[in-house]
Short mmCIF file of C-alpha atoms in Angstrom, two decimals:
data_model
loop_
_atom_site.label_atom_id
_atom_site.label_comp_id
_atom_site.label_asym_id
_atom_site.label_seq_id
_atom_site.Cartn_x
_atom_site.Cartn_y
_atom_site.Cartn_z
CA MET A 1 148.52 -57.04 -242.02
CA PRO A 2 151.18 -59.03 -243.89
CA ALA A 3 150.39 -58.29 -247.55
CA MET A 4 152.51 -61.20 -248.77
CA ILE A 5 150.06 -63.83 -247.48
CA ASP A 6 147.86 -64.97 -250.36
CA PRO A 7 144.22 -65.89 -249.68
CA GLN A 8 143.50 -69.52 -248.97
CA PRO A 9 142.28 -71.36 -252.05
CA HIS A 10 138.98 -73.21 -252.08
CA TRP A 11 138.96 -76.96 -252.72
CA ILE A 12 136.72 -77.68 -255.70
CA GLY A 13 136.72 -80.66 -258.04
CA GLY A 14 139.69 -82.29 -256.31
CA ARG A 15 142.07 -79.33 -256.53
CA GLU A 16 142.83 -75.88 -255.15
CA VAL A 17 140.81 -73.14 -256.84
CA ALA A 18 141.11 -69.37 -256.44
CA GLY A 19 137.73 -67.75 -255.92
CA GLU A 20 136.31 -64.45 -257.08
CA ALA A 21 136.08 -62.83 -253.63
CA THR A 22 138.51 -60.01 -252.91
CA GLU A 23 137.60 -59.48 -249.25
CA THR A 24 139.56 -61.56 -246.72
CA ILE A 25 139.91 -61.94 -242.96
CA PRO A 26 143.07 -63.01 -241.12
CA VAL A 27 143.49 -66.42 -239.52
CA PHE A 28 145.71 -65.96 -236.50
CA ASN A 29 147.10 -68.00 -233.64
CA PRO A 30 145.09 -66.80 -230.60
CA ALA A 31 148.03 -67.48 -228.27
CA THR A 32 150.65 -65.48 -230.18
CA GLY A 33 148.78 -63.20 -232.55
CA GLU A 34 150.75 -64.59 -235.50
CA VAL A 35 148.82 -64.35 -238.76
CA LEU A 36 148.73 -67.85 -240.27
CA ALA A 37 146.62 -67.30 -243.38
CA MET A 38 143.99 -65.14 -245.01
CA THR A 39 140.50 -66.55 -245.52
CA PRO A 40 138.64 -65.33 -248.61
CA LEU A 41 135.03 -64.40 -247.92
CA GLY A 42 133.54 -66.31 -250.80
CA GLY A 43 129.89 -66.09 -251.71
CA ALA A 44 127.34 -67.33 -254.20
CA ALA A 45 129.82 -67.62 -257.10
CA GLU A 46 132.15 -69.93 -255.21
CA VAL A 47 129.23 -71.94 -253.83
CA GLU A 48 127.86 -72.35 -257.34
CA GLN A 49 131.20 -73.67 -258.57
CA ALA A 50 131.55 -76.15 -255.69
CA VAL A 51 127.98 -77.41 -255.93
CA ALA A 52 128.35 -77.85 -259.68
CA ALA A 53 131.43 -80.01 -259.13
CA ALA A 54 129.64 -82.08 -256.48
CA HIS A 55 126.52 -82.40 -258.64
CA ALA A 56 128.58 -83.62 -261.61
CA ALA A 57 130.42 -86.17 -259.45
CA PHE A 58 127.28 -87.60 -257.83
CA PRO A 59 126.01 -90.07 -260.49
CA ALA A 60 129.28 -91.99 -260.70
CA TRP A 61 129.82 -91.89 -256.92
CA ARG A 62 126.28 -93.11 -256.24
CA ALA A 63 126.80 -95.96 -258.74
CA THR A 64 129.98 -97.04 -256.94
CA PRO A 65 129.19 -100.06 -254.74
CA VAL A 66 129.14 -99.18 -251.05
CA GLY A 67 131.95 -101.61 -250.36
CA ASP A 68 134.10 -99.70 -252.84
CA ARG A 69 132.99 -96.27 -251.56
CA ILE A 70 134.42 -96.95 -248.13
CA GLN A 71 137.85 -97.95 -249.42
CA PRO A 72 139.11 -94.32 -249.66
CA LEU A 73 137.93 -93.87 -246.07
CA PHE A 74 139.95 -96.88 -244.95
CA ARG A 75 143.00 -95.37 -246.67
CA LEU A 76 142.20 -91.95 -245.19
CA LYS A 77 142.12 -93.47 -241.72
CA ALA A 78 145.69 -94.70 -242.21
CA LEU A 79 146.79 -91.30 -243.50
CA LEU A 80 145.16 -89.52 -240.55
CA GLU A 81 147.10 -91.79 -238.20
CA THR A 82 150.33 -91.06 -240.06
CA HIS A 83 149.77 -87.29 -239.88
CA PHE A 84 148.07 -87.34 -236.48
CA GLU A 85 150.57 -85.16 -234.63
CA ASP A 86 150.80 -82.57 -237.41
CA LEU A 87 147.01 -82.29 -237.56
CA ALA A 88 146.79 -81.85 -233.79
CA ARG A 89 149.39 -79.08 -233.87
CA GLN A 90 147.51 -77.42 -236.70
CA VAL A 91 144.32 -77.44 -234.62
CA THR A 92 146.15 -75.90 -231.66
CA CYS A 93 147.78 -73.21 -233.79
CA GLU A 94 144.60 -71.99 -235.47
CA HIS A 95 142.19 -72.48 -232.55
CA GLY A 96 144.30 -72.17 -229.39
CA LYS A 97 143.27 -75.25 -227.39
CA THR A 98 145.95 -77.29 -225.69
CA LEU A 99 147.80 -79.91 -227.69
CA ALA A 100 146.29 -82.66 -225.51
CA GLU A 101 142.80 -81.36 -226.30
CA ALA A 102 143.64 -81.08 -229.98
CA ARG A 103 144.88 -84.67 -230.02
CA GLY A 104 141.66 -85.80 -228.40
CA SER A 105 139.56 -83.98 -231.00
CA VAL A 106 141.53 -85.40 -233.93
CA ARG A 107 141.16 -88.86 -232.40
CA ARG A 108 137.38 -88.36 -232.24
CA GLY A 109 137.42 -87.34 -235.87
CA ILE A 110 139.27 -90.51 -236.84
CA GLN A 111 136.65 -92.51 -234.95
CA MET A 112 134.00 -90.93 -237.18
CA VAL A 113 135.81 -92.21 -240.26
CA GLU A 114 136.03 -95.66 -238.69
CA SER A 115 132.29 -95.72 -237.95
CA ALA A 116 131.41 -94.47 -241.44
CA CYS A 117 133.25 -97.50 -242.83
CA ALA A 118 130.38 -99.56 -241.40
CA MET A 119 128.02 -98.02 -243.98
CA PRO A 120 127.38 -101.38 -245.73
CA VAL A 121 125.56 -102.35 -242.53
CA LEU A 122 124.25 -98.91 -241.50
CA MET A 123 122.30 -98.43 -244.75
CA GLN A 124 120.93 -101.93 -245.02
CA GLY A 125 117.22 -102.18 -245.80
CA LEU A 126 114.44 -104.59 -244.80
CA ALA A 127 112.41 -107.17 -246.70
CA SER A 128 109.21 -109.14 -246.14
CA GLU A 129 107.90 -112.04 -248.19
CA ASP A 130 104.18 -112.49 -248.89
CA ILE A 131 102.81 -109.32 -247.36
CA ALA A 132 99.84 -110.46 -249.42
CA SER A 133 99.48 -113.57 -251.50
CA GLY A 134 102.42 -113.62 -253.94
CA ILE A 135 103.47 -110.06 -253.10
CA ASP A 136 106.84 -109.17 -251.55
CA CYS A 137 108.00 -105.88 -250.07
CA GLN A 138 111.46 -104.42 -249.50
CA THR A 139 112.97 -101.12 -248.37
CA ILE A 140 116.38 -99.89 -249.43
CA ARG A 141 118.27 -96.75 -248.44
CA ARG A 142 119.60 -94.53 -251.21
CA PRO A 143 121.90 -91.49 -251.07
CA LEU A 144 120.30 -88.08 -251.36
CA GLY A 145 122.67 -86.25 -253.70
CA VAL A 146 124.73 -83.15 -252.89
CA CYS A 147 124.94 -82.45 -249.14
CA ALA A 148 126.55 -79.55 -247.29
CA ALA A 149 127.81 -78.66 -243.82
CA ILE A 150 128.49 -75.32 -242.16
CA ALA A 151 131.00 -75.92 -239.37
CA PRO A 152 131.98 -73.87 -236.27
CA PHE A 153 135.43 -72.68 -235.22
CA ASN A 154 135.85 -74.67 -232.00
CA PHE A 155 136.70 -78.10 -233.46
CA PRO A 156 138.38 -77.60 -236.85
CA ALA A 157 138.85 -81.35 -237.48
CA MET A 158 136.25 -83.18 -235.41
CA VAL A 159 132.96 -81.38 -236.03
CA PRO A 160 133.13 -81.44 -239.86
CA MET A 161 133.92 -85.16 -239.52
CA TRP A 162 130.63 -85.67 -237.69
CA PHE A 163 129.09 -85.25 -241.12
CA TRP A 164 131.04 -85.78 -244.33
CA PRO A 165 132.44 -89.32 -243.68
CA PHE A 166 128.88 -90.63 -243.23
CA ALA A 167 127.59 -88.66 -246.21
CA LEU A 168 130.37 -89.87 -248.52
CA ALA A 169 130.13 -93.50 -247.42
CA ALA A 170 126.37 -93.40 -248.06
CA GLY A 171 126.99 -92.31 -251.66
CA ASN A 172 126.48 -88.54 -251.45
CA THR A 173 128.83 -85.81 -252.61
CA PHE A 174 129.68 -82.96 -250.28
CA VAL A 175 130.39 -79.25 -249.90
CA LEU A 176 131.94 -78.12 -246.60
CA LYS A 177 132.10 -74.53 -245.42
CA PRO A 178 134.53 -74.54 -242.50
CA SER A 179 134.60 -71.60 -240.14
CA GLU A 180 136.43 -68.71 -241.74
CA ARG A 181 138.47 -68.47 -238.53
CA VAL A 182 139.95 -72.00 -238.82
CA PRO A 183 140.19 -73.09 -242.46
CA LEU A 184 143.61 -74.73 -242.43
CA THR A 185 142.85 -78.11 -240.85
CA ALA A 186 139.94 -78.72 -243.23
CA MET A 187 142.13 -77.95 -246.24
CA ARG A 188 144.81 -80.37 -245.06
CA ILE A 189 142.23 -83.13 -244.64
CA ALA A 190 140.92 -82.42 -248.17
CA GLU A 191 144.44 -83.03 -249.45
CA LEU A 192 144.60 -86.31 -247.55
CA LEU A 193 141.23 -87.36 -248.98
CA ALA A 194 142.60 -86.81 -252.48
CA GLU A 195 145.72 -88.80 -251.58
CA ALA A 196 143.43 -91.58 -250.33
CA GLY A 197 141.91 -91.85 -253.79
CA LEU A 198 138.58 -90.05 -253.39
CA PRO A 199 137.37 -89.09 -256.88
CA PRO A 200 137.46 -85.35 -257.79
CA GLY A 201 134.29 -83.45 -256.95
CA VAL A 202 133.06 -85.87 -254.31
CA PHE A 203 134.36 -83.60 -251.51
CA ASN A 204 134.64 -79.81 -251.85
CA ILE A 205 135.43 -76.84 -249.61
CA VAL A 206 134.17 -73.29 -249.94
CA HIS A 207 135.54 -70.56 -247.67
CA GLY A 208 133.44 -67.62 -246.58
CA GLY A 209 131.12 -66.13 -244.02
CA LYS A 210 127.39 -65.50 -243.95
CA ALA A 211 127.06 -64.94 -247.70
CA ALA A 212 128.53 -68.35 -248.50
CA ALA A 213 126.43 -70.03 -245.79
CA ASP A 214 123.21 -68.46 -247.02
CA ALA A 215 124.01 -69.46 -250.59
CA LEU A 216 124.36 -73.08 -249.46
CA LEU A 217 121.04 -72.97 -247.61
CA VAL A 218 119.01 -72.09 -250.69
CA HIS A 219 120.94 -73.72 -253.53
CA PRO A 220 118.47 -75.91 -255.47
CA ASP A 221 120.95 -78.76 -256.01
CA ILE A 222 121.73 -79.24 -252.30
CA ARG A 223 119.52 -81.88 -250.69
CA ALA A 224 120.65 -81.76 -247.04
CA VAL A 225 122.39 -79.29 -244.73
CA SER A 226 124.19 -79.93 -241.43
CA PHE A 227 125.14 -77.13 -239.06
CA VAL A 228 126.75 -76.56 -235.64
CA GLY A 229 126.77 -73.15 -233.96
CA SER A 230 124.76 -70.80 -231.79
CA THR A 231 121.02 -71.23 -231.32
CA PRO A 232 120.00 -68.05 -233.17
CA VAL A 233 122.02 -69.09 -236.23
CA ALA A 234 120.87 -72.72 -235.96
CA SER A 235 117.27 -71.48 -236.03
CA HIS A 236 118.03 -69.39 -239.12
CA VAL A 237 119.73 -72.32 -240.84
CA TYR A 238 116.82 -74.64 -240.08
CA THR A 239 114.02 -72.32 -241.14
CA THR A 240 115.81 -71.12 -244.29
CA ALA A 241 116.99 -74.52 -245.54
CA ALA A 242 113.78 -76.32 -244.60
CA ALA A 243 111.74 -73.69 -246.41
CA ALA A 244 113.90 -74.43 -249.46
CA GLY A 245 112.89 -78.10 -249.24
CA LYS A 246 116.06 -79.48 -247.69
CA ARG A 247 116.64 -82.00 -244.95
CA VAL A 248 118.31 -80.18 -242.02
CA GLN A 249 120.12 -81.04 -238.81
CA ALA A 250 121.09 -77.82 -236.99
CA LEU A 251 122.83 -78.19 -233.65
CA GLY A 252 122.54 -75.05 -231.54
CA GLY A 253 123.79 -73.66 -228.25
CA ALA A 254 123.80 -75.25 -224.81
CA LYS A 255 123.36 -74.55 -221.13
CA ASN A 256 124.64 -77.75 -219.56
CA PHE A 257 123.60 -78.18 -215.93
CA MET A 258 125.67 -80.33 -213.58
CA VAL A 259 123.85 -81.43 -210.41
CA VAL A 260 125.75 -82.64 -207.34
CA LEU A 261 123.90 -84.65 -204.68
CA PRO A 262 125.17 -84.95 -201.08
CA ASP A 263 126.00 -88.66 -201.58
CA ALA A 264 128.32 -87.98 -204.54
CA ALA A 265 132.08 -88.51 -204.40
CA LEU A 266 132.61 -84.77 -203.99
CA GLU A 267 136.34 -84.60 -204.74
CA GLN A 268 135.83 -86.47 -207.99
CA ALA A 269 132.73 -84.42 -208.84
CA ALA A 270 134.58 -81.13 -208.31
CA SER A 271 137.53 -82.23 -210.44
CA VAL A 272 135.43 -83.63 -213.28
CA ALA A 273 133.04 -80.66 -213.27
CA LEU A 274 135.86 -78.14 -213.47
CA GLU A 275 137.51 -79.95 -216.37
CA SER A 276 134.18 -79.98 -218.16
CA ILE A 277 133.81 -76.22 -217.73
CA ILE A 278 137.34 -75.06 -218.61
CA GLY A 279 138.27 -77.73 -221.19
CA CYS A 280 138.93 -76.04 -224.56
CA ALA A 281 138.59 -72.77 -222.58
CA GLY A 282 134.88 -73.51 -222.35
CA GLU A 283 134.46 -73.21 -226.12
CA ARG A 284 132.45 -76.37 -226.70
CA CYS A 285 128.75 -77.17 -226.74
CA LEU A 286 129.33 -79.95 -224.21
CA ALA A 287 130.99 -77.66 -221.66
CA GLY A 288 129.58 -77.82 -218.17
CA SER A 289 128.08 -74.49 -217.31
CA LEU A 290 126.02 -74.28 -214.16
CA VAL A 291 126.84 -76.46 -211.13
CA VAL A 292 123.79 -76.96 -208.92
CA SER A 293 124.68 -78.38 -205.51
CA VAL A 294 121.86 -79.91 -203.50
CA GLY A 295 122.02 -78.90 -199.84
CA ASP A 296 124.08 -76.37 -197.87
CA ARG A 297 127.00 -78.66 -197.01
CA THR A 298 127.33 -79.92 -200.57
CA ALA A 299 127.33 -76.35 -201.90
CA ALA A 300 130.01 -75.24 -199.44
CA GLU A 301 132.30 -78.18 -200.24
CA ILE A 302 131.88 -77.93 -204.01
CA ARG A 303 132.57 -74.19 -203.87
CA ARG A 304 135.78 -74.72 -201.90
CA MET A 305 137.05 -77.61 -204.01
CA MET A 306 136.30 -76.08 -207.39
CA THR A 307 137.76 -72.71 -206.43
CA GLU A 308 140.98 -74.32 -205.19
CA ARG A 309 141.32 -76.25 -208.43
CA ALA A 310 140.43 -73.27 -210.64
CA ARG A 311 143.07 -71.16 -208.91
CA ARG A 312 145.77 -73.68 -209.92
CA VAL A 313 144.92 -73.77 -213.63
CA ARG A 314 147.85 -72.64 -215.77
CA VAL A 315 146.80 -70.52 -218.73
CA GLY A 316 149.06 -70.14 -221.76
CA ASN A 317 150.04 -71.23 -225.24
CA GLY A 318 148.40 -74.55 -226.06
CA LEU A 319 151.67 -75.89 -227.50
CA ASP A 320 153.39 -75.50 -224.11
CA PRO A 321 153.19 -78.82 -222.20
CA ALA A 322 152.84 -76.88 -218.94
CA THR A 323 149.62 -75.22 -220.10
CA ASP A 324 146.32 -76.47 -218.68
CA MET A 325 144.08 -74.12 -220.66
CA GLY A 326 144.63 -72.13 -223.82
CA PRO A 327 143.16 -68.80 -224.97
CA LEU A 328 139.75 -68.01 -226.37
CA ILE A 329 139.45 -67.81 -230.15
CA SER A 330 139.55 -64.00 -230.39
CA PRO A 331 139.67 -60.77 -228.40
CA ALA A 332 135.99 -60.26 -229.22
CA ALA A 333 135.17 -63.63 -227.67
CA ARG A 334 137.09 -62.68 -224.53
CA ARG A 335 135.27 -59.35 -224.25
CA ARG A 336 131.91 -61.07 -224.69
CA VAL A 337 132.62 -63.41 -221.76
CA GLU A 338 133.92 -60.54 -219.63
CA ASN A 339 130.69 -58.63 -220.31
CA LEU A 340 128.64 -61.65 -219.17
CA ILE A 341 130.70 -61.79 -215.96
CA ALA A 342 130.19 -58.06 -215.34
CA GLY A 343 126.46 -58.41 -215.98
CA ALA A 344 126.21 -61.27 -213.50
CA LEU A 345 127.92 -59.19 -210.81
CA GLU A 346 125.49 -56.34 -211.44
CA GLN A 347 122.61 -58.79 -211.03
CA GLY A 348 123.89 -59.99 -207.65
CA ALA A 349 126.33 -62.82 -208.29
CA GLU A 350 129.29 -63.19 -205.92
CA LEU A 351 132.79 -63.02 -207.42
CA VAL A 352 134.72 -65.87 -205.79
CA LEU A 353 137.65 -65.99 -208.25
CA ASP A 354 138.34 -63.34 -210.88
CA GLY A 355 140.07 -64.61 -213.99
CA ARG A 356 139.94 -61.34 -215.89
CA TYR A 357 143.18 -59.48 -216.60
CA PRO A 358 142.65 -55.75 -215.97
CA ALA A 359 145.96 -54.82 -217.63
CA ALA A 360 145.54 -57.17 -220.61
CA PRO A 361 145.93 -55.53 -224.04
CA MET A 362 142.81 -55.20 -226.17
CA ASP A 363 144.07 -57.85 -228.60
CA SER A 364 144.61 -60.49 -225.90
CA CYS A 365 142.58 -63.69 -226.11
CA PHE A 366 143.47 -64.93 -222.64
CA LEU A 367 140.98 -65.27 -219.80
CA ALA A 368 141.68 -67.35 -216.68
CA PRO A 369 138.99 -69.42 -214.94
CA THR A 370 136.45 -67.28 -213.11
CA VAL A 371 134.18 -68.57 -210.33
CA LEU A 372 130.82 -66.93 -209.62
CA ALA A 373 128.54 -68.05 -206.78
CA GLY A 374 124.96 -67.26 -205.83
CA ILE A 375 123.67 -67.77 -209.37
CA THR A 376 119.90 -67.64 -209.71
CA ALA A 377 117.65 -68.61 -212.60
CA GLU A 378 116.75 -64.99 -213.40
CA MET A 379 120.33 -63.92 -214.14
CA THR A 380 121.30 -63.49 -217.78
CA ILE A 381 124.41 -65.61 -217.35
CA ALA A 382 122.22 -68.48 -216.08
CA GLN A 383 120.22 -68.45 -219.31
CA GLU A 384 122.81 -67.81 -222.04
CA GLU A 385 125.61 -70.02 -223.30
CA VAL A 386 128.84 -68.54 -221.89
CA PHE A 387 131.36 -70.28 -224.19
CA GLY A 388 134.17 -69.39 -221.83
CA PRO A 389 135.91 -70.67 -218.67
CA VAL A 390 133.36 -69.43 -216.13
CA VAL A 391 132.25 -71.63 -213.22
CA LEU A 392 128.69 -70.81 -212.20
CA LEU A 393 127.74 -72.10 -208.75
CA ALA A 394 124.11 -72.39 -207.71
CA GLN A 395 122.24 -74.20 -204.97
CA ALA A 396 119.04 -76.21 -204.66
CA GLN A 397 117.50 -77.84 -201.63
CA THR A 398 116.18 -80.95 -203.39
CA LEU A 399 116.72 -82.99 -206.53
CA ASP A 400 113.17 -82.01 -207.56
CA GLU A 401 114.18 -78.35 -207.50
CA ALA A 402 117.30 -79.02 -209.59
CA ILE A 403 115.38 -81.02 -212.20
CA ALA A 404 112.72 -78.31 -212.42
CA TRP A 405 115.43 -75.70 -213.08
CA ILE A 406 116.96 -77.83 -215.84
CA ASN A 407 113.58 -78.40 -217.46
CA ARG A 408 112.71 -74.69 -217.49
CA CYS A 409 115.78 -73.92 -219.58
CA PRO A 410 115.07 -73.72 -223.33
CA LEU A 411 118.58 -74.96 -224.14
CA ALA A 412 118.59 -78.72 -223.58
CA ASN A 413 121.80 -80.22 -224.88
CA THR A 414 123.43 -82.22 -222.06
CA THR A 415 123.16 -82.56 -218.31
CA THR A 416 125.03 -84.52 -215.65
CA LEU A 417 124.22 -85.87 -212.20
CA PHE A 418 126.88 -86.73 -209.62
CA THR A 419 125.58 -89.31 -207.16
CA SER A 420 126.17 -92.78 -205.73
CA HIS A 421 122.42 -93.46 -205.50
CA GLY A 422 121.08 -95.63 -208.32
CA ALA A 423 117.43 -94.72 -207.85
CA ALA A 424 118.24 -90.99 -207.97
CA ALA A 425 120.26 -91.51 -211.14
CA ARG A 426 117.49 -93.49 -212.80
CA ARG A 427 114.91 -90.86 -211.93
CA PHE A 428 117.17 -88.07 -213.19
CA CYS A 429 117.63 -89.82 -216.53
CA HIS A 430 113.89 -90.40 -216.79
CA GLU A 431 112.78 -86.83 -216.04
CA VAL A 432 115.30 -84.34 -217.44
CA ALA A 433 114.75 -82.72 -220.85
CA PRO A 434 118.28 -82.83 -222.36
CA THR A 435 118.86 -85.85 -224.58
CA MET A 436 122.54 -86.41 -223.74
CA ILE A 437 122.81 -87.34 -220.05
CA GLY A 438 125.81 -88.16 -217.90
CA ILE A 439 125.98 -89.92 -214.55
CA ASN A 440 129.25 -89.09 -212.77
CA ILE A 441 130.59 -88.04 -216.20
CA GLY A 442 131.82 -84.53 -216.90
CA VAL A 443 131.26 -84.46 -220.66
CA PRO A 444 128.58 -86.92 -221.82
CA ALA A 445 129.82 -87.07 -225.41
CA PRO A 446 128.44 -90.03 -227.39
CA LEU A 447 130.98 -92.03 -229.34
CA SER A 448 130.91 -92.05 -233.13
CA TYR A 449 128.64 -95.10 -233.39
CA TYR A 450 125.96 -93.42 -231.25
CA SER A 451 124.04 -90.34 -232.33
CA PHE A 452 124.79 -86.82 -231.11
CA GLY A 453 122.36 -83.96 -230.55
CA GLY A 454 120.29 -82.14 -227.96
CA SER A 455 116.64 -81.13 -227.80
CA ARG A 456 114.41 -78.06 -227.52
CA ARG A 457 116.36 -75.03 -228.80
CA SER A 458 119.66 -76.90 -228.75
CA PHE A 459 118.67 -78.92 -231.82
CA PHE A 460 116.57 -78.19 -234.89
CA GLY A 461 115.64 -81.18 -237.02
CA ASP A 462 114.63 -84.81 -236.69
CA LEU A 463 117.75 -86.93 -237.26
CA ARG A 464 120.88 -86.20 -235.25
CA ALA A 465 124.57 -86.31 -236.14
CA HIS A 466 126.72 -89.38 -236.73
CA GLY A 467 125.96 -92.92 -235.58
CA ARG A 468 122.94 -94.72 -237.01
CA GLU A 469 120.86 -91.53 -237.16
CA GLY A 470 123.61 -89.90 -239.18
CA ALA A 471 123.43 -92.71 -241.73
CA MET A 472 119.65 -92.28 -241.88
CA PHE A 473 120.00 -88.52 -242.32
CA TYR A 474 122.15 -88.93 -245.42
CA THR A 475 119.91 -91.55 -247.04
CA GLU A 476 116.25 -91.83 -247.97
CA SER A 477 114.12 -94.93 -247.65
CA VAL A 478 112.66 -96.36 -250.85
CA VAL A 479 109.90 -99.00 -250.64
CA THR A 480 109.37 -101.50 -253.46
CA ILE A 481 106.28 -103.75 -253.57
CA THR A 482 106.56 -106.60 -256.10
CA ARG A 483 104.28 -109.23 -257.58
CA TRP A 484 105.47 -111.63 -260.30
CA LEU A 485 102.78 -113.26 -262.39
CA LYS A 486 103.11 -116.73 -263.93
CA SER A 487 103.67 -116.51 -267.65
CA GLY A 488 105.56 -118.24 -270.45
CA SER A 489 106.66 -121.82 -271.03
CA ILE A 490 109.12 -121.81 -268.12
CA TRP A 491 106.20 -122.70 -265.87
#
């Protein structure tokens, strides 16, 4: 391990701060193995320092008119555009996804900043005159205080920006714990926020693992916590933070079913479904997972088309323009996916295309697309989030059977139907459990001005991320009932 690489500083009170932690983990480029940085595994001491800075900055930031609070975000938007290409390359280097995918994720992040600039409208209240004789009533939305987010590794720029732009525009201060695997993009954005004129202490970053996350969940000065990650951790975040009296939105894992009806445009369905599954090497909560074809002919055609396309996917360094799919985040992630594939074969799945590399070194992060057919509901791989480029092919005889399968799954994030039949599409939307639904769309990802989040064990909380619900999450409603009595000579 290169000893000359100093640990990443935290970002506290508007500047870089060295923490107390001595333990670090390497941040490396998954495509090349190059060590890019060392992440300090901060804990309660660093969290305390960051929360104290955010707590001290809150009164002045809350008192800043909302029209003035969004001005640094307007300036940040311009800076993000200026540094767009550098940010995208940074995402690719520390995560591994292709440069095109990184650009798309940074663009989505910028859209979050744009939508947060609408906060003067998003946090407007309501008023009624004469709810009783001479009595008026109004509601206003106020910021909560110090808010925090615990972000995953798969979208170093975009996912944190689901949260903090809306929180800041609403008048809150913020502590972000980025994934310890991908801290560099978040730190660069913190620098740009300072350049945009955000006051010190309004936005802070603490690096670390579980100890830092757990310290955020129970800190008495934190009012709200946002999280994205696996379902077991999302459940822990929700129960721990809620028990500590905090507002929580915890987005968990996914098992995103894609149903293909016989009347669908099959070539388009196969192409879109494959991109959904292998995009970002499958490391996204919106990744397609299990393709359920309705009818024998549909299943045979989808199998042929998707296998042909999967075989042509070029795997490599995400910075190479010829690459279609980059590596997974780590060798451990690759081994986890390979174990799921092996388990599926033991349980009776058919190996149609093997993307594993038998001669690959232990430290390799690369895994090519794999196609498994004959998937049944009882198989482990049909129930767990794969988070890798594995195409799971299953078959149903009717739309009823497909919908029933979807609705038995405890993970209900997104689902998609491919069809040209309007009545079937309407029924699908009406009956399926997931709360993000696509029709002839591979990745039904809501834009920044709509809310994002699944249901059942894919989401823990009441108010989802970004959009109008995001603005509601970061504010509380205050009701004022007023009666003015006649008095004095003015009358």
